[in-house]
Amino acid sequence: MALLGDDGRGYDLARLLESCGVWREWLGDSTYASFVHFLSSPLAWESFMRVDDSKSRAQIHLQLRCRALLFDKATVALFLRSHPTTAANNSSSFAVSKLNPNYLQLHGDDVYFTFEAPSQDGGAASNTAPSKSKPSFSAGSRYGESEFDSLSQRYRHEELPENWYNQFIEKYRLTRPYKLSFGDRESEKRTPEEMTTYLRMLEKHKRRRVAFQEDQYMGYGNTGLESSSGLDGNNSADDDTPFFPETMFMMNCVPDSPLPPTTRVRDKKAIEFYGVLDTLPQVSTRSPVMIERLGIRPEYLNMEQGANINRGKNPKKHLSQEQASQIARKVIARLLTGVGFEGATEAPVEVFSQFLSCHMSKLGRNLKILTDNYRKQCTAIELIRMFLQTSGYSNFGALAELVKDSTRNLVQQTQQQMHAIQSQLQPQHQNALRMAQQLQMTRQMHPQMQQMVHPQNLTFQQQQQFDRMMRRHPSTARPVMDMVDKDRPLVQVKLETPSELPMDNNAFNPMNTRHQQMQFRQQQFAAMSNLHSQPNNQFRQLMSPQIPQTPNMGIVRAPPVKVEGFSELMGGDSSLKHEVEENKLTSPSSTTK
Amino acid sequence: MNHNRQSNDGKHDDDSALSDFLASLMDYTPTIPDELVEHYLAKSGFQCPDVRLIRLVAVATQKFVAEVANDALQHCKARQAAVVKDKREKQQKDKRLILTMDDLSKSLREVGIPVTCSDVLKKNGHAFLFFVFND
């Protein structure tokens, strides 16, 4: 080691320790008296440090104690990687002169440590469990408790009664009570502020004890706060105060959160995430004219990034688990009724509803996995296609058929409903309505749209007539519409020419579609309430956002209609002609309110 | 080149058909409410503001559940037909189609969900059956 000199005796270091008064403290007054003359010259020191069989036991013990201190102070040289002092100058005397005097002093906290919740014993075990009792001083030794105990007991009663560490401990116990290094609080978890203070004190302590004086200037953990303190060791008040690092530092001193409670900001705002499926491809409308002039767009085409489709201004409603289970049971009841069951016991309904929930959760998991894994490689449509494939509907025709069939059933139910309602209307109004409906029907004779259309407010008879018309004259649909459109703008809402009409049914009759959907939903409500003895008001409230409230059950505003040449356009259907001739143009007086 | 073009055209047609189908979902109200579907999708960690996707899941679920219910109905009818053959005096009683656990478990087993009865408890005059889904 460089600090011990070339011969390894450490004479320079010993001289420096003597100048700091460390030998007297270390050896005790009586032993120091017999030791001090060995420091007078290098030769004397050489003879003292030489290993010789002629030496007595006391001399050997003294030598060992001196060696222990020298080595303890010189070991810093082992940990110097590229210290400029050692690198630039190989002289040990030069290196020794650069040692920090504070470093050379004896410090009890170099050896001893405390516990967060120490026990009463002197050489306390390191695995003392933290207790809530008032902490009293206890210290453990770096060298192990058993070794310490045996050492202390052996040397206490034999040749080394003045062991420095023993003296230090006893003196410390007597003079000052145990307290944590950073303050007067008992052992508890530190708050973030206390932790900051503790770390600052630890940093300061380390800087004060650096081995070489240049390290204090070079920013050994220097935060710029304590650079002027403890440089020359003259700050005796700070130097004398032992700083006992807790062994349970990592366990107990770290607060739960790095942020202090007062500065923690709880963000209650919902963070919106945009996924790959948030904006599905929009249907390209074939009627830019319609959009431009009439401003009619399908609902989802109005959706901007992150907006909710078809929610309007209604806030999102969150269901509880109980509510979801209840709704699932009602859905199952409805489904079973639709399939053909007349009743069910409680257990199958419960099991079936759980099955429904599990299946939806499974589909959700599939969607999540697909979007998480393939959102970068695949487009939204491709992801949906993959999803349908994993669900077993790679050919979504089956789903389209289901939608179609359900729509057809809806139409029939609506017709039956409207038949009952319209029978209460006056004949004149009824006829006007019928006529308007027929005209609207003729406009919607596009073959692809026919299945998607909800013939508004048709009676069963009218529907039959409509079917008959379609069967007889499917090819005349387009000319009919052209003819009618040329005469007058019949319906204020939507239509121009069939070629310009988009595929989407919404563009035609958004209002009427809504009417029919509302009616169907109300029917379903009625059906559900019949199935269960206890109608669920919550469920109805939940469903209500989807149902705009309209008092009218479906009377359509029929604008004035010109019917000249209508019978010819319809291809000579006698029954229809008869009705047309009878029904004069009248503006309907019963409009929707 | 032509083959690639044809395949691209075909793919484009498929995509447009799928887009049209998704658009048609806006006009259709599934039996399963949107809120319920959203609840279970969110439970699985998937959220999407587009209602079309919600309804797609609803339709797919409805279709699947309807198939299971239909199978259960067939089992129920078959069971009733077998009973009628044996005991004609019970014909009036069993005429109604009532879903039982037997029918449901048979239909669930066909789709790969074996349902086992782990315990039967009687409480307040009602029979509670606890089943474990082995998926």
Tab-separated table of N, CA and C in Angstrom, chain A residues 283-291 294 296 298 439-450 453 477-478 480-482 485 491 493-510:
chain	number	residue	atom	x	y	z
A	283	VAL	N	-67.994	4.767	-44.468
A	283	VAL	CA	-68.626	4.399	-45.734
A	283	VAL	C	-68.547	5.590	-46.669
A	284	SER	N	-67.992	5.383	-47.819
A	284	SER	CA	-67.879	6.489	-48.760
A	284	SER	C	-69.246	6.719	-49.383
A	285	THR	N	-69.742	7.857	-49.137
A	285	THR	CA	-71.081	8.143	-49.619
A	285	THR	C	-71.055	8.338	-51.120
A	286	ARG	N	-72.145	7.923	-51.738
A	286	ARG	CA	-72.256	8.133	-53.170
A	286	ARG	C	-73.003	9.401	-53.489
A	287	SER	N	-73.290	10.129	-52.500
A	287	SER	CA	-74.079	11.325	-52.743
A	287	SER	C	-73.424	12.521	-52.087
A	288	PRO	N	-72.380	13.017	-52.706
A	288	PRO	CA	-71.823	14.251	-52.159
A	288	PRO	C	-72.818	15.388	-52.228
A	289	VAL	N	-73.701	15.321	-53.200
A	289	VAL	CA	-74.711	16.362	-53.320
A	289	VAL	C	-75.601	16.364	-52.093
A	290	MET	N	-75.959	15.188	-51.697
A	290	MET	CA	-76.849	15.080	-50.548
A	290	MET	C	-76.202	15.691	-49.321
A	291	ILE	N	-74.938	15.378	-49.178
A	291	ILE	CA	-74.246	15.893	-47.999
A	291	ILE	C	-74.085	17.387	-48.109
A	294	LEU	N	-78.007	19.011	-48.383
A	294	LEU	CA	-78.951	18.722	-47.308
A	294	LEU	C	-78.264	18.521	-45.966
A	296	ILE	N	-76.928	15.911	-44.847
A	296	ILE	CA	-77.270	14.635	-44.233
A	296	ILE	C	-76.036	13.755	-44.262
A	298	PRO	N	-74.421	10.116	-42.316
A	298	PRO	CA	-74.623	9.096	-41.285
A	298	PRO	C	-73.949	9.528	-39.996
A	439	LEU	N	-95.697	6.632	-51.850
A	439	LEU	CA	-94.713	7.350	-52.640
A	439	LEU	C	-93.328	7.160	-52.069
A	440	GLN	N	-93.260	7.182	-50.818
A	440	GLN	CA	-91.950	6.959	-50.202
A	440	GLN	C	-91.474	5.562	-50.481
A	441	MET	N	-92.414	4.658	-50.492
A	441	MET	CA	-92.039	3.289	-50.800
A	441	MET	C	-91.511	3.191	-52.201
A	442	THR	N	-92.144	3.853	-53.106
A	442	THR	CA	-91.695	3.735	-54.485
A	442	THR	C	-90.308	4.311	-54.654
A	443	ARG	N	-90.015	5.280	-53.902
A	443	ARG	CA	-88.678	5.846	-53.997
A	443	ARG	C	-87.630	4.910	-53.473
A	444	GLN	N	-88.036	4.053	-52.637
A	444	GLN	CA	-87.048	3.201	-51.999
A	444	GLN	C	-86.995	1.846	-52.648
A	445	MET	N	-87.239	1.827	-53.917
A	445	MET	CA	-87.310	0.533	-54.554
A	445	MET	C	-85.969	0.107	-55.088
A	446	HIS	N	-84.953	0.721	-54.686
A	446	HIS	CA	-83.641	0.239	-55.068
A	446	HIS	C	-83.478	-1.164	-54.508
A	447	PRO	N	-83.065	-2.087	-55.332
A	447	PRO	CA	-83.084	-3.476	-54.865
A	447	PRO	C	-82.194	-3.731	-53.659
A	448	GLN	N	-81.115	-3.082	-53.600
A	448	GLN	CA	-80.239	-3.348	-52.473
A	448	GLN	C	-80.744	-2.699	-51.213
A	449	MET	N	-81.400	-1.595	-51.385
A	449	MET	CA	-81.855	-0.878	-50.202
A	449	MET	C	-83.171	-1.408	-49.701
A	450	GLN	N	-83.808	-2.172	-50.516
A	450	GLN	CA	-85.145	-2.597	-50.160
A	450	GLN	C	-85.155	-3.363	-48.852
A	453	VAL	N	-84.643	-1.106	-45.808
A	453	VAL	CA	-85.607	-0.021	-45.555
A	453	VAL	C	-86.605	-0.455	-44.514
A	477	ALA	N	-89.177	0.757	-60.957
A	477	ALA	CA	-88.965	1.517	-59.716
A	477	ALA	C	-88.217	2.797	-59.991
A	478	ARG	N	-87.188	2.641	-60.743
A	478	ARG	CA	-86.370	3.825	-60.962
A	478	ARG	C	-87.104	4.905	-61.738
A	480	VAL	N	-90.177	5.441	-61.857
A	480	VAL	CA	-91.217	6.009	-60.992
A	480	VAL	C	-90.621	7.123	-60.163
A	481	MET	N	-89.516	6.831	-59.652
A	481	MET	CA	-88.927	7.824	-58.754
A	481	MET	C	-88.516	9.047	-59.540
A	482	ASP	N	-87.991	8.795	-60.713
A	482	ASP	CA	-87.575	9.945	-61.501
A	482	ASP	C	-88.770	10.821	-61.817
A	485	ASP	N	-90.036	12.708	-58.869
A	485	ASP	CA	-89.139	13.739	-58.356
A	485	ASP	C	-89.159	14.974	-59.220
A	491	VAL	N	-90.498	15.155	-50.682
A	491	VAL	CA	-90.159	15.044	-49.269
A	491	VAL	C	-89.061	16.039	-48.985
A	493	VAL	N	-87.056	16.132	-46.895
A	493	VAL	CA	-85.875	15.695	-46.172
A	493	VAL	C	-84.760	15.298	-47.102
A	494	LYS	N	-85.012	14.382	-47.964
A	494	LYS	CA	-83.785	13.727	-48.367
A	494	LYS	C	-83.503	13.434	-49.827
A	495	LEU	N	-84.448	13.297	-50.640
A	495	LEU	CA	-84.188	12.524	-51.852
A	495	LEU	C	-84.042	13.400	-53.072
A	496	GLU	N	-83.209	12.940	-53.941
A	496	GLU	CA	-83.068	13.624	-55.228
A	496	GLU	C	-83.344	12.640	-56.337
A	497	THR	N	-82.357	11.872	-56.638
A	497	THR	CA	-82.563	10.820	-57.638
A	497	THR	C	-82.050	9.536	-57.048
A	498	PRO	N	-82.542	8.455	-57.552
A	498	PRO	CA	-82.126	7.197	-56.949
A	498	PRO	C	-80.642	6.948	-57.108
A	499	SER	N	-80.072	7.415	-58.224
A	499	SER	CA	-78.651	7.161	-58.404
A	499	SER	C	-77.816	7.925	-57.406
A	500	GLU	N	-78.366	8.987	-56.937
A	500	GLU	CA	-77.608	9.779	-55.974
A	500	GLU	C	-77.839	9.332	-54.553
A	501	LEU	N	-78.772	8.471	-54.438
A	501	LEU	CA	-79.116	8.064	-53.085
A	501	LEU	C	-78.051	7.130	-52.552
A	502	PRO	N	-77.608	7.369	-51.378
A	502	PRO	CA	-76.596	6.480	-50.804
A	502	PRO	C	-77.184	5.169	-50.376
A	503	MET	N	-76.342	4.255	-50.092
A	503	MET	CA	-76.793	2.945	-49.697
A	503	MET	C	-77.386	2.965	-48.304
A	504	ASP	N	-76.939	3.870	-47.560
A	504	ASP	CA	-77.310	3.842	-46.159
A	504	ASP	C	-78.748	4.238	-45.980
A	505	ASN	N	-79.421	3.486	-45.254
A	505	ASN	CA	-80.829	3.751	-45.019
A	505	ASN	C	-81.032	4.988	-44.181
A	506	ASN	N	-80.101	5.295	-43.421
A	506	ASN	CA	-80.221	6.480	-42.572
A	506	ASN	C	-80.467	7.713	-43.388
A	507	ALA	N	-79.869	7.782	-44.529
A	507	ALA	CA	-79.987	8.995	-45.328
A	507	ALA	C	-81.417	9.208	-45.773
A	508	PHE	N	-82.123	8.142	-45.916
A	508	PHE	CA	-83.489	8.280	-46.403
A	508	PHE	C	-84.400	8.799	-45.312
A	509	ASN	N	-84.493	8.030	-44.326
A	509	ASN	CA	-85.541	8.305	-43.344
A	509	ASN	C	-84.967	8.208	-41.953
A	510	PRO	N	-84.167	9.142	-41.622
A	510	PRO	CA	-83.621	9.056	-40.252
A	510	PRO	C	-84.695	9.157	-39.205
